[in-house]
PDB file of C-alpha atoms in Angstrom:
ATOM      1  CA  MET A   1      88.524 171.755  47.333  1.00 86.00           C
ATOM      2  CA  PRO A   2      89.329 169.063  44.744  1.00 94.00           C
ATOM      3  CA  ASP A   3      86.773 166.296  44.341  1.00 97.00           C
ATOM      4  CA  VAL A   4      89.331 163.909  42.772  1.00 98.00           C
ATOM      5  CA  LEU A   5      92.475 162.321  44.211  1.00 98.00           C
ATOM      6  CA  VAL A   6      95.046 160.739  41.887  1.00 98.00           C
ATOM      7  CA  ALA A   7      97.827 158.551  43.309  1.00 98.00           C
ATOM      8  CA  GLY A   8     101.008 157.084  41.856  1.00 97.00           C
ATOM      9  CA  GLU A   9     104.291 157.662  40.111  1.00 96.00           C
ATOM     10  CA  THR A  10     105.871 160.790  38.699  1.00 96.00           C
ATOM     11  CA  LEU A  11     108.988 160.345  36.585  1.00 96.00           C
ATOM     12  CA  VAL A  12     111.081 161.856  33.818  1.00 95.00           C
ATOM     13  CA  ASP A  13     110.649 160.545  30.269  1.00 88.00           C
ATOM     14  CA  PHE A  14     113.555 160.852  27.842  1.00 89.00           C
ATOM     15  CA  LEU A  15     112.345 160.902  24.233  1.00 82.00           C
ATOM     16  CA  PRO A  16     114.791 160.306  21.354  1.00 82.00           C
ATOM     17  CA  GLU A  17     115.217 163.345  19.148  1.00 80.00           C
ATOM     18  CA  SER A  18     115.463 161.069  16.098  1.00 77.00           C
ATOM     19  CA  ASP A  19     113.736 157.880  14.941  1.00 74.00           C
ATOM     20  CA  THR A  20     116.579 155.589  15.958  1.00 75.00           C
ATOM     21  CA  PRO A  21     116.798 152.667  18.410  1.00 77.00           C
ATOM     22  CA  LEU A  22     117.739 153.572  21.956  1.00 79.00           C
ATOM     23  CA  ALA A  23     121.065 151.793  21.547  1.00 81.00           C
ATOM     24  CA  THR A  24     122.153 154.259  18.866  1.00 81.00           C
ATOM     25  CA  THR A  25     120.309 157.411  19.988  1.00 81.00           C
ATOM     26  CA  GLU A  26     122.664 160.239  20.920  1.00 84.00           C
ATOM     27  CA  ALA A  27     120.225 162.979  21.958  1.00 88.00           C
ATOM     28  CA  PHE A  28     117.035 162.976  24.011  1.00 87.00           C
ATOM     29  CA  ALA A  29     114.378 165.493  24.925  1.00 84.00           C
ATOM     30  CA  ARG A  30     113.489 165.550  28.627  1.00 91.00           C
ATOM     31  CA  ARG A  31     109.772 165.409  29.422  1.00 90.00           C
ATOM     32  CA  PRO A  32     107.824 165.056  32.691  1.00 94.00           C
ATOM     33  CA  GLY A  33     105.807 161.851  32.860  1.00 92.00           C
ATOM     34  CA  GLY A  34     104.254 159.019  34.814  1.00 93.00           C
ATOM     35  CA  ALA A  35     100.708 157.871  34.054  1.00 94.00           C
ATOM     36  CA  PRO A  36      99.064 159.200  37.251  1.00 97.00           C
ATOM     37  CA  ALA A  37     100.999 162.469  36.950  1.00 97.00           C
ATOM     38  CA  ASN A  38      99.745 162.838  33.377  1.00 96.00           C
ATOM     39  CA  VAL A  39      96.175 162.256  34.573  1.00 97.00           C
ATOM     40  CA  ALA A  40      96.517 164.867  37.330  1.00 98.00           C
ATOM     41  CA  VAL A  41      97.937 167.438  34.909  1.00 97.00           C
ATOM     42  CA  ARG A  42      95.227 166.823  32.315  1.00 96.00           C
ATOM     43  CA  LEU A  43      92.535 167.218  34.971  1.00 97.00           C
ATOM     44  CA  ALA A  44      94.052 170.556  35.987  1.00 96.00           C
ATOM     45  CA  GLN A  45      94.079 171.627  32.332  1.00 95.00           C
ATOM     46  CA  LEU A  46      90.387 170.722  32.156  1.00 95.00           C
ATOM     47  CA  ASP A  47      89.691 173.018  35.128  1.00 94.00           C
ATOM     48  CA  ARG A  48      89.252 170.125  37.555  1.00 96.00           C
ATOM     49  CA  PRO A  49      92.423 170.285  39.692  1.00 96.00           C
ATOM     50  CA  ALA A  50      92.927 167.063  41.635  1.00 97.00           C
ATOM     51  CA  TRP A  51      94.928 166.228  44.704  1.00 98.00           C
ATOM     52  CA  PHE A  52      97.944 164.244  43.524  1.00 98.00           C
ATOM     53  CA  TRP A  53      99.760 161.908  45.898  1.00 98.00           C
ATOM     54  CA  THR A  54     103.220 161.107  44.590  1.00 98.00           C
ATOM     55  CA  ARG A  55     106.838 160.983  45.683  1.00 98.00           C
ATOM     56  CA  VAL A  56     109.966 162.208  43.873  1.00 98.00           C
ATOM     57  CA  GLY A  57     113.605 162.467  44.883  1.00 98.00           C
ATOM     58  CA  SER A  58     115.329 165.467  46.400  1.00 97.00           C
ATOM     59  CA  ASP A  59     117.462 165.696  43.278  1.00 97.00           C
ATOM     60  CA  PRO A  60     117.497 167.916  40.176  1.00 97.00           C
ATOM     61  CA  PHE A  61     115.019 165.667  38.377  1.00 97.00           C
ATOM     62  CA  GLY A  62     112.692 165.903  41.373  1.00 98.00           C
ATOM     63  CA  ASP A  63     113.044 169.692  41.298  1.00 98.00           C
ATOM     64  CA  PHE A  64     112.088 169.657  37.630  1.00 98.00           C
ATOM     65  CA  LEU A  65     108.989 167.537  38.262  1.00 98.00           C
ATOM     66  CA  VAL A  66     107.785 169.510  41.275  1.00 98.00           C
ATOM     67  CA  GLU A  67     108.142 172.759  39.364  1.00 97.00           C
ATOM     68  CA  THR A  68     106.359 171.288  36.353  1.00 97.00           C
ATOM     69  CA  LEU A  69     103.411 170.036  38.405  1.00 97.00           C
ATOM     70  CA  ALA A  70     103.070 173.448  40.043  1.00 97.00           C
ATOM     71  CA  ASP A  71     103.281 175.213  36.688  1.00 96.00           C
ATOM     72  CA  ARG A  72     100.546 172.930  35.323  1.00 95.00           C
ATOM     73  CA  GLY A  73      98.203 173.804  38.200  1.00 96.00           C
ATOM     74  CA  VAL A  74      98.426 170.592  40.236  1.00 97.00           C
ATOM     75  CA  PRO A  75      97.960 171.221  44.005  1.00 96.00           C
ATOM     76  CA  ASP A  76     101.121 170.310  45.939  1.00 96.00           C
ATOM     77  CA  ARG A  77      99.615 169.163  49.257  1.00 97.00           C
ATOM     78  CA  PHE A  78     100.551 165.498  48.670  1.00 98.00           C
ATOM     79  CA  VAL A  79     103.584 165.912  46.414  1.00 98.00           C
ATOM     80  CA  GLU A  80     106.338 164.404  48.588  1.00 98.00           C
ATOM     81  CA  ARG A  81     110.128 164.678  48.380  1.00 98.00           C
ATOM     82  CA  ASP A  82     112.314 161.711  49.362  1.00 98.00           C
ATOM     83  CA  PRO A  83     115.644 162.770  50.913  1.00 97.00           C
ATOM     84  CA  SER A  84     117.394 159.470  50.230  1.00 96.00           C
ATOM     85  CA  ALA A  85     116.013 158.070  46.952  1.00 97.00           C
ATOM     86  CA  LYS A  86     116.383 159.174  43.361  1.00 97.00           C
ATOM     87  CA  THR A  87     113.632 160.133  40.929  1.00 98.00           C
ATOM     88  CA  THR A  88     112.529 157.484  38.446  1.00 96.00           C
ATOM     89  CA  LEU A  89     113.700 157.823  34.826  1.00 95.00           C
ATOM     90  CA  ALA A  90     112.201 156.223  31.715  1.00 89.00           C
ATOM     91  CA  PHE A  91     113.570 156.161  28.174  1.00 88.00           C
ATOM     92  CA  VAL A  92     110.857 156.059  25.517  1.00 79.00           C
ATOM     93  CA  SER A  93     111.032 154.565  22.042  1.00 75.00           C
ATOM     94  CA  GLY A  94     108.423 153.945  19.359  1.00 62.00           C
ATOM     95  CA  ASP A  95     106.437 156.044  16.907  1.00 54.00           C
ATOM     96  CA  PRO A  96     102.919 157.500  16.607  1.00 48.00           C
ATOM     97  CA  THR A  97     101.572 154.342  14.941  1.00 50.00           C
ATOM     98  CA  SER A  98     103.200 151.600  17.025  1.00 54.00           C
ATOM     99  CA  GLY A  99     102.893 153.382  20.367  1.00 56.00           C
ATOM    100  CA  PRO A 100     105.571 154.084  22.966  1.00 62.00           C
ATOM    101  CA  ARG A 101     107.822 151.502  24.620  1.00 72.00           C
ATOM    102  CA  PHE A 102     109.595 152.217  27.896  1.00 76.00           C
ATOM    103  CA  THR A 103     112.923 151.321  29.510  1.00 84.00           C
ATOM    104  CA  PHE A 104     112.766 152.152  33.227  1.00 89.00           C
ATOM    105  CA  TYR A 105     115.403 153.078  35.795  1.00 90.00           C
ATOM    106  CA  ARG A 106     113.266 152.474  38.879  1.00 91.00           C
ATOM    107  CA  ASP A 107     115.091 150.269  41.385  1.00 90.00           C
ATOM    108  CA  GLY A 108     114.364 151.680  44.846  1.00 93.00           C
ATOM    109  CA  THR A 109     113.463 155.115  43.497  1.00 97.00           C
ATOM    110  CA  ALA A 110     111.260 157.607  45.292  1.00 97.00           C
ATOM    111  CA  ASP A 111     107.912 156.608  43.796  1.00 96.00           C
ATOM    112  CA  THR A 112     108.431 153.006  44.974  1.00 95.00           C
ATOM    113  CA  ARG A 113     108.602 154.347  48.558  1.00 97.00           C
ATOM    114  CA  LEU A 114     105.083 155.675  49.030  1.00 98.00           C
ATOM    115  CA  GLU A 115     104.036 154.903  52.613  1.00 97.00           C
ATOM    116  CA  PRO A 116     100.614 153.922  53.988  1.00 97.00           C
ATOM    117  CA  GLY A 117      98.628 156.611  55.737  1.00 95.00           C
ATOM    118  CA  ARG A 118     100.239 159.639  54.135  1.00 97.00           C
ATOM    119  CA  VAL A 119      96.896 160.779  52.737  1.00 97.00           C
ATOM    120  CA  PRO A 120      94.810 161.489  55.865  1.00 97.00           C
ATOM    121  CA  ASP A 121      91.223 160.438  56.319  1.00 96.00           C
ATOM    122  CA  ASP A 122      89.951 164.020  56.178  1.00 95.00           C
ATOM    123  CA  ALA A 123      91.273 164.338  52.617  1.00 96.00           C
ATOM    124  CA  LEU A 124      89.467 161.172  51.565  1.00 97.00           C
ATOM    125  CA  ASP A 125      86.309 162.403  53.273  1.00 97.00           C
ATOM    126  CA  ALA A 126      86.406 165.451  50.993  1.00 96.00           C
ATOM    127  CA  VAL A 127      86.813 163.689  47.626  1.00 98.00           C
ATOM    128  CA  GLU A 128      84.370 161.590  45.632  1.00 98.00           C
ATOM    129  CA  TRP A 129      86.752 160.054  43.073  1.00 98.00           C
ATOM    130  CA  VAL A 130      90.078 158.253  43.520  1.00 98.00           C
ATOM    131  CA  VAL A 131      92.255 157.241  40.565  1.00 98.00           C
ATOM    132  CA  VAL A 132      95.110 154.736  40.961  1.00 98.00           C
ATOM    133  CA  GLY A 133      97.288 152.761  38.561  1.00 95.00           C
ATOM    134  CA  SER A 134      99.011 149.397  38.608  1.00 95.00           C
ATOM    135  CA  VAL A 135     102.667 150.502  38.515  1.00 94.00           C
ATOM    136  CA  PRO A 136     102.924 151.208  42.284  1.00 95.00           C
ATOM    137  CA  LEU A 137     101.681 147.666  42.920  1.00 95.00           C
ATOM    138  CA  ALA A 138     104.941 146.253  41.550  1.00 92.00           C
ATOM    139  CA  SER A 139     106.787 146.567  44.876  1.00 91.00           C
ATOM    140  CA  ASP A 140     106.495 147.486  48.534  1.00 92.00           C
ATOM    141  CA  PRO A 141     106.077 149.803  50.349  1.00 95.00           C
ATOM    142  CA  ALA A 142     104.197 151.527  47.483  1.00 96.00           C
ATOM    143  CA  ARG A 143     102.040 148.423  46.990  1.00 95.00           C
ATOM    144  CA  SER A 144     100.864 148.459  50.607  1.00 97.00           C
ATOM    145  CA  ALA A 145     100.405 152.231  50.484  1.00 98.00           C
ATOM    146  CA  VAL A 146      98.070 152.043  47.483  1.00 97.00           C
ATOM    147  CA  ARG A 147      96.098 149.157  48.967  1.00 97.00           C
ATOM    148  CA  ASP A 148      95.672 151.131  52.182  1.00 98.00           C
ATOM    149  CA  LEU A 149      94.467 154.156  50.218  1.00 98.00           C
ATOM    150  CA  VAL A 150      92.000 152.052  48.234  1.00 98.00           C
ATOM    151  CA  ASP A 151      90.622 150.372  51.354  1.00 97.00           C
ATOM    152  CA  ARG A 152      90.074 153.678  53.162  1.00 98.00           C
ATOM    153  CA  ALA A 153      88.558 155.272  50.053  1.00 98.00           C
ATOM    154  CA  ASN A 154      86.097 152.376  49.826  1.00 97.00           C
ATOM    155  CA  ASP A 155      85.159 152.877  53.457  1.00 97.00           C
ATOM    156  CA  ARG A 156      84.134 156.431  52.485  1.00 97.00           C
ATOM    157  CA  ASP A 157      82.179 155.380  49.393  1.00 96.00           C
ATOM    158  CA  CYS A 158      84.553 157.067  46.968  1.00 98.00           C
ATOM    159  CA  THR A 159      84.311 155.918  43.364  1.00 98.00           C
ATOM    160  CA  LEU A 160      87.583 154.198  42.464  1.00 98.00           C
ATOM    161  CA  VAL A 161      89.022 154.170  38.947  1.00 98.00           C
ATOM    162  CA  PHE A 162      91.897 151.784  38.178  1.00 98.00           C
ATOM    163  CA  ASP A 163      94.309 152.220  35.271  1.00 97.00           C
ATOM    164  CA  LEU A 164      95.388 148.708  34.322  1.00 95.00           C
ATOM    165  CA  ASN A 165      98.811 149.626  32.986  1.00 89.00           C
ATOM    166  CA  ALA A 166     101.044 146.630  32.205  1.00 87.00           C
ATOM    167  CA  ARG A 167     104.766 147.382  32.057  1.00 83.00           C
ATOM    168  CA  PRO A 168     106.551 144.066  31.338  1.00 78.00           C
ATOM    169  CA  GLU A 169     109.958 145.330  32.466  1.00 79.00           C
ATOM    170  CA  LEU A 170     108.587 145.963  35.958  1.00 83.00           C
ATOM    171  CA  TRP A 171     106.664 142.717  36.348  1.00 77.00           C
ATOM    172  CA  GLY A 172     106.725 139.004  35.898  1.00 63.00           C
ATOM    173  CA  ASP A 173     103.380 138.088  34.310  1.00 61.00           C
ATOM    174  CA  ALA A 174     102.299 135.882  37.221  1.00 57.00           C
ATOM    175  CA  ASP A 175     102.957 138.557  39.839  1.00 90.00           C
ATOM    176  CA  PHE A 176     101.238 141.240  37.768  1.00 91.00           C
ATOM    177  CA  ARG A 177      98.129 139.098  37.416  1.00 91.00           C
ATOM    178  CA  GLU A 178      98.134 138.325  41.133  1.00 93.00           C
ATOM    179  CA  GLN A 179      98.248 141.999  42.092  1.00 94.00           C
ATOM    180  CA  VAL A 180      95.577 142.935  39.555  1.00 95.00           C
ATOM    181  CA  ASP A 181      93.318 140.148  40.846  1.00 95.00           C
ATOM    182  CA  ARG A 182      93.748 141.484  44.374  1.00 95.00           C
ATOM    183  CA  ILE A 183      92.814 145.088  43.587  1.00 97.00           C
ATOM    184  CA  LEU A 184      90.012 144.660  41.013  1.00 97.00           C
ATOM    185  CA  PRO A 185      87.376 143.625  43.591  1.00 97.00           C
ATOM    186  CA  ALA A 186      87.960 146.962  45.349  1.00 97.00           C
ATOM    187  CA  VAL A 187      87.491 149.277  42.342  1.00 98.00           C
ATOM    188  CA  ASP A 188      84.415 150.499  40.486  1.00 98.00           C
ATOM    189  CA  ALA A 189      85.793 151.202  37.005  1.00 98.00           C
ATOM    190  CA  VAL A 190      88.825 149.961  35.109  1.00 98.00           C
ATOM    191  CA  LYS A 191      90.495 151.429  32.040  1.00 98.00           C
ATOM    192  CA  ALA A 192      92.809 149.331  29.876  1.00 96.00           C
ATOM    193  CA  SER A 193      94.164 148.848  26.375  1.00 95.00           C
ATOM    194  CA  PRO A 194      94.250 145.433  24.663  1.00 95.00           C
ATOM    195  CA  GLU A 195      98.000 145.176  25.351  1.00 92.00           C
ATOM    196  CA  ASP A 196      97.385 145.443  29.102  1.00 92.00           C
ATOM    197  CA  LEU A 197      94.837 142.659  29.319  1.00 95.00           C
ATOM    198  CA  GLY A 198      96.740 139.517  28.338  1.00 92.00           C
ATOM    199  CA  PRO A 199      99.268 139.853  31.191  1.00 91.00           C
ATOM    200  CA  ALA A 200      96.311 140.408  33.544  1.00 92.00           C
ATOM    201  CA  GLY A 201      94.853 137.036  32.606  1.00 92.00           C
ATOM    202  CA  ILE A 202      92.086 138.204  30.261  1.00 95.00           C
ATOM    203  CA  GLU A 203      91.579 135.500  27.648  1.00 94.00           C
ATOM    204  CA  GLY A 204      90.392 135.657  24.048  1.00 95.00           C
ATOM    205  CA  ASP A 205      90.195 138.716  21.820  1.00 95.00           C
ATOM    206  CA  THR A 206      91.393 141.537  24.080  1.00 94.00           C
ATOM    207  CA  ALA A 207      90.240 144.167  21.578  1.00 94.00           C
ATOM    208  CA  ASP A 208      86.616 142.992  21.877  1.00 95.00           C
ATOM    209  CA  ILE A 209      84.655 144.614  24.705  1.00 95.00           C
ATOM    210  CA  ASP A 210      82.140 141.734  24.693  1.00 95.00           C
ATOM    211  CA  THR A 211      85.019 139.366  25.462  1.00 96.00           C
ATOM    212  CA  VAL A 212      86.886 141.630  27.860  1.00 96.00           C
ATOM    213  CA  ALA A 213      84.157 143.244  29.931  1.00 97.00           C
ATOM    214  CA  PRO A 214      82.506 140.101  31.374  1.00 97.00           C
ATOM    215  CA  GLN A 215      85.875 138.842  32.608  1.00 97.00           C
ATOM    216  CA  LEU A 216      86.561 142.180  34.272  1.00 97.00           C
ATOM    217  CA  HIS A 217      83.056 142.447  35.728  1.00 98.00           C
ATOM    218  CA  GLU A 218      83.450 139.004  37.297  1.00 97.00           C
ATOM    219  CA  ARG A 219      86.471 140.311  39.209  1.00 97.00           C
ATOM    220  CA  GLY A 220      84.685 143.341  40.613  1.00 97.00           C
ATOM    221  CA  PRO A 221      84.493 146.548  38.524  1.00 98.00           C
ATOM    222  CA  HIS A 222      81.018 147.461  37.310  1.00 98.00           C
ATOM    223  CA  THR A 223      82.396 149.515  34.393  1.00 98.00           C
ATOM    224  CA  ALA A 224      85.143 148.735  31.884  1.00 98.00           C
ATOM    225  CA  PHE A 225      86.713 151.227  29.469  1.00 98.00           C
ATOM    226  CA  LEU A 226      88.789 149.813  26.605  1.00 98.00           C
ATOM    227  CA  THR A 227      90.960 152.147  24.530  1.00 97.00           C
ATOM    228  CA  LEU A 228      91.680 151.118  20.938  1.00 95.00           C
ATOM    229  CA  GLY A 229      94.160 153.738  19.722  1.00 89.00           C
ATOM    230  CA  GLU A 230      93.078 155.091  16.336  1.00 88.00           C
ATOM    231  CA  GLY A 231      89.924 152.995  16.696  1.00 93.00           C
ATOM    232  CA  GLY A 232      88.626 155.117  19.552  1.00 95.00           C
ATOM    233  CA  ALA A 233      87.241 153.488  22.690  1.00 97.00           C
ATOM    234  CA  VAL A 234      84.426 151.287  23.963  1.00 98.00           C
ATOM    235  CA  ALA A 235      82.814 150.817  27.362  1.00 98.00           C
ATOM    236  CA  ARG A 236      80.458 148.430  29.081  1.00 98.00           C
ATOM    237  CA  SER A 237      78.784 148.562  32.494  1.00 98.00           C
ATOM    238  CA  THR A 238      76.561 146.358  34.638  1.00 98.00           C
ATOM    239  CA  ALA A 239      73.400 147.112  36.602  1.00 97.00           C
ATOM    240  CA  ASP A 240      75.597 147.956  39.602  1.00 97.00           C
ATOM    241  CA  ALA A 241      76.882 151.106  37.858  1.00 97.00           C
ATOM    242  CA  PRO A 242      75.251 154.452  38.724  1.00 95.00           C
ATOM    243  CA  TRP A 243      74.635 154.877  34.972  1.00 94.00           C
ATOM    244  CA  GLY A 244      73.047 151.427  34.698  1.00 95.00           C
ATOM    245  CA  PRO A 245      73.786 148.495  32.391  1.00 97.00           C
ATOM    246  CA  THR A 246      74.906 149.777  29.009  1.00 96.00           C
ATOM    247  CA  GLU A 247      77.442 149.414  26.216  1.00 97.00           C
ATOM    248  CA  ALA A 248      78.851 152.339  24.262  1.00 97.00           C
ATOM    249  CA  SER A 249      81.471 153.104  21.645  1.00 97.00           C
ATOM    250  CA  HIS A 250      83.073 156.149  20.074  1.00 96.00           C
ATOM    251  CA  GLY A 251      85.335 156.058  17.033  1.00 96.00           C
ATOM    252  CA  GLY A 252      87.723 158.778  18.157  1.00 91.00           C
ATOM    253  CA  TYR A 253      89.069 161.728  16.190  1.00 91.00           C
ATOM    254  CA  VAL A 254      91.494 162.050  13.281  1.00 88.00           C
ATOM    255  CA  VAL A 255      94.427 164.301  14.161  1.00 88.00           C
ATOM    256  CA  ASP A 256      98.020 164.780  13.041  1.00 86.00           C
ATOM    257  CA  ALA A 257      99.628 162.908  15.922  1.00 86.00           C
ATOM    258  CA  VAL A 258     103.063 164.104  17.028  1.00 82.00           C
ATOM    259  CA  ASP A 259     103.500 161.896  20.100  1.00 78.00           C
ATOM    260  CA  THR A 260     101.159 159.274  21.547  1.00 82.00           C
ATOM    261  CA  THR A 261     102.962 159.160  24.905  1.00 79.00           C
ATOM    262  CA  GLY A 262     100.332 159.708  27.580  1.00 87.00           C
ATOM    263  CA  ALA A 263      97.341 159.495  25.227  1.00 92.00           C
ATOM    264  CA  GLY A 264      95.728 156.826  27.392  1.00 94.00           C
ATOM    265  CA  ASP A 265      96.278 158.987  30.467  1.00 96.00           C
ATOM    266  CA  ALA A 266      94.619 161.929  28.731  1.00 95.00           C
ATOM    267  CA  PHE A 267      91.699 159.633  27.925  1.00 97.00           C
ATOM    268  CA  THR A 268      91.434 158.662  31.597  1.00 97.00           C
ATOM    269  CA  ALA A 269      91.421 162.317  32.629  1.00 97.00           C
ATOM    270  CA  GLY A 270      88.678 163.109  30.124  1.00 97.00           C
ATOM    271  CA  VAL A 271      86.560 160.200  31.352  1.00 98.00           C
ATOM    272  CA  VAL A 272      86.987 161.132  35.026  1.00 98.00           C
ATOM    273  CA  ASP A 273      86.264 164.778  34.263  1.00 97.00           C
ATOM    274  CA  ALA A 274      83.024 163.834  32.500  1.00 97.00           C
ATOM    275  CA  LEU A 275      81.860 161.410  35.188  1.00 97.00           C
ATOM    276  CA  ALA A 276      82.807 163.710  38.067  1.00 97.00           C
ATOM    277  CA  GLY A 277      80.913 166.472  36.296  1.00 96.00           C
ATOM    278  CA  GLY A 278      77.743 164.387  36.368  1.00 96.00           C
ATOM    279  CA  GLU A 279      77.694 162.897  32.858  1.00 96.00           C
ATOM    280  CA  ARG A 280      75.921 159.512  32.862  1.00 96.00           C
ATOM    281  CA  ASP A 281      75.721 158.807  29.119  1.00 97.00           C
ATOM    282  CA  LEU A 282      78.670 156.486  28.522  1.00 97.00           C
ATOM    283  CA  ARG A 283      78.944 157.455  24.863  1.00 97.00           C
ATOM    284  CA  ALA A 284      79.302 161.096  25.864  1.00 97.00           C
ATOM    285  CA  VAL A 285      81.900 160.030  28.441  1.00 98.00           C
ATOM    286  CA  LEU A 286      83.872 158.214  25.732  1.00 97.00           C
ATOM    287  CA  GLU A 287      83.559 161.220  23.443  1.00 97.00           C
ATOM    288  CA  ARG A 288      85.096 163.420  26.133  1.00 96.00           C
ATOM    289  CA  GLY A 289      87.902 160.960  26.804  1.00 97.00           C
ATOM    290  CA  ASN A 290      88.728 160.578  23.114  1.00 96.00           C
ATOM    291  CA  ALA A 291      88.668 164.331  22.536  1.00 95.00           C
ATOM    292  CA  VAL A 292      91.180 164.967  25.319  1.00 96.00           C
ATOM    293  CA  ALA A 293      93.383 162.082  24.140  1.00 94.00           C
ATOM    294  CA  ALA A 294      93.342 163.276  20.530  1.00 93.00           C
ATOM    295  CA  ALA A 295      94.250 166.819  21.542  1.00 92.00           C
ATOM    296  CA  ALA A 296      97.083 165.526  23.719  1.00 91.00           C
ATOM    297  CA  THR A 297      98.733 163.648  20.839  1.00 90.00           C
ATOM    298  CA  THR A 298      99.247 166.862  18.877  1.00 89.00           C
ATOM    299  CA  ARG A 299     101.990 167.951  21.300  1.00 87.00           C
ATOM    300  CA  ALA A 300     105.178 166.139  22.385  1.00 76.00           C
ATOM    301  CA  GLY A 301     105.198 164.705  25.901  1.00 76.00           C
ATOM    302  CA  GLY A 302     102.544 163.433  28.290  1.00 80.00           C
ATOM    303  CA  MET A 303     102.087 166.782  30.064  1.00 86.00           C
ATOM    304  CA  ALA A 304     102.286 169.276  27.201  1.00 82.00           C
ATOM    305  CA  GLU A 305      99.661 171.993  27.144  1.00 82.00           C
ATOM    306  CA  LEU A 306      96.444 171.037  25.397  1.00 83.00           C
ATOM    307  CA  PRO A 307      96.234 173.098  22.192  1.00 76.00           C
ATOM    308  CA  ASP A 308      92.884 174.595  23.233  1.00 68.00           C
ATOM    309  CA  PRO A 309      91.227 173.138  26.353  1.00 66.00           C
ATOM    310  CA  ASP A 310      88.060 175.145  25.693  1.00 68.00           C
ATOM    311  CA  SER A 311      87.566 173.293  22.409  1.00 62.00           C
ATOM    312  CA  VAL A 312      87.695 169.835  24.020  1.00 71.00           C
ATOM    313  CA  VAL A 313      83.989 169.016  24.307  1.00 57.00           C
TER     314      VAL A 313
END
């Protein structure tokens, strides 16, 4: 039985086949995506298959995603099909150095229609870790569904990991901050990049863990993970963390990056895999997260096969 549950969106990313703006791009490569879906796939590739609660349309894009998740080893118990809503699409632009930018087609799509109570209590009783992201919080009923899941997971003493993933096209800054402020007191660990933190109301140098972490700790999480792209990642925890009060950093790995889409999600999967496996040294946790992220960037798309999972240590 899986000891991790991941919840949130699955969608189709369209990546330009040339380095041109979206307005002039004529050809795209179709890739499966969605931050929580990427996390679930990476966990399966690391031999830690997780339950994945998501919802896609009963359309050809939904067929593609369901088949992809199955092919990648993700259990299908909570992969839902919506008979009356389409699957979300996202068009990606950017390059390996600047990072990806997204244009979403997500108005009333299937992943916005997650419903409370669809993951039963017995499933939450069986898992120790629950991973959720901020995108479903952008609208109801998915917002209420995720809050319900988080509340029931807390009642069962699950460890909750929150991916603070700001997508400006989906949010007004004030609403995004409000929803983040509401969920942070209910989670144990938060992962973010500097770009995510300003819209969430974090002030000062958002690339400095000594600036960022205290503001996050005040809102609830005992552990904060900050990804810094080519600079690696840093983490800080309080005395409330099972691994105690500590600060750690890891400089990452130098690779020939092909596509950075989903690198942060691969990092999250590596961190959860390490923690769920019993690792309590935060530097070793960061090392694992960075190794998985670096390996993921050497292939195109957020769910591409890791080049050699056995070598990710």
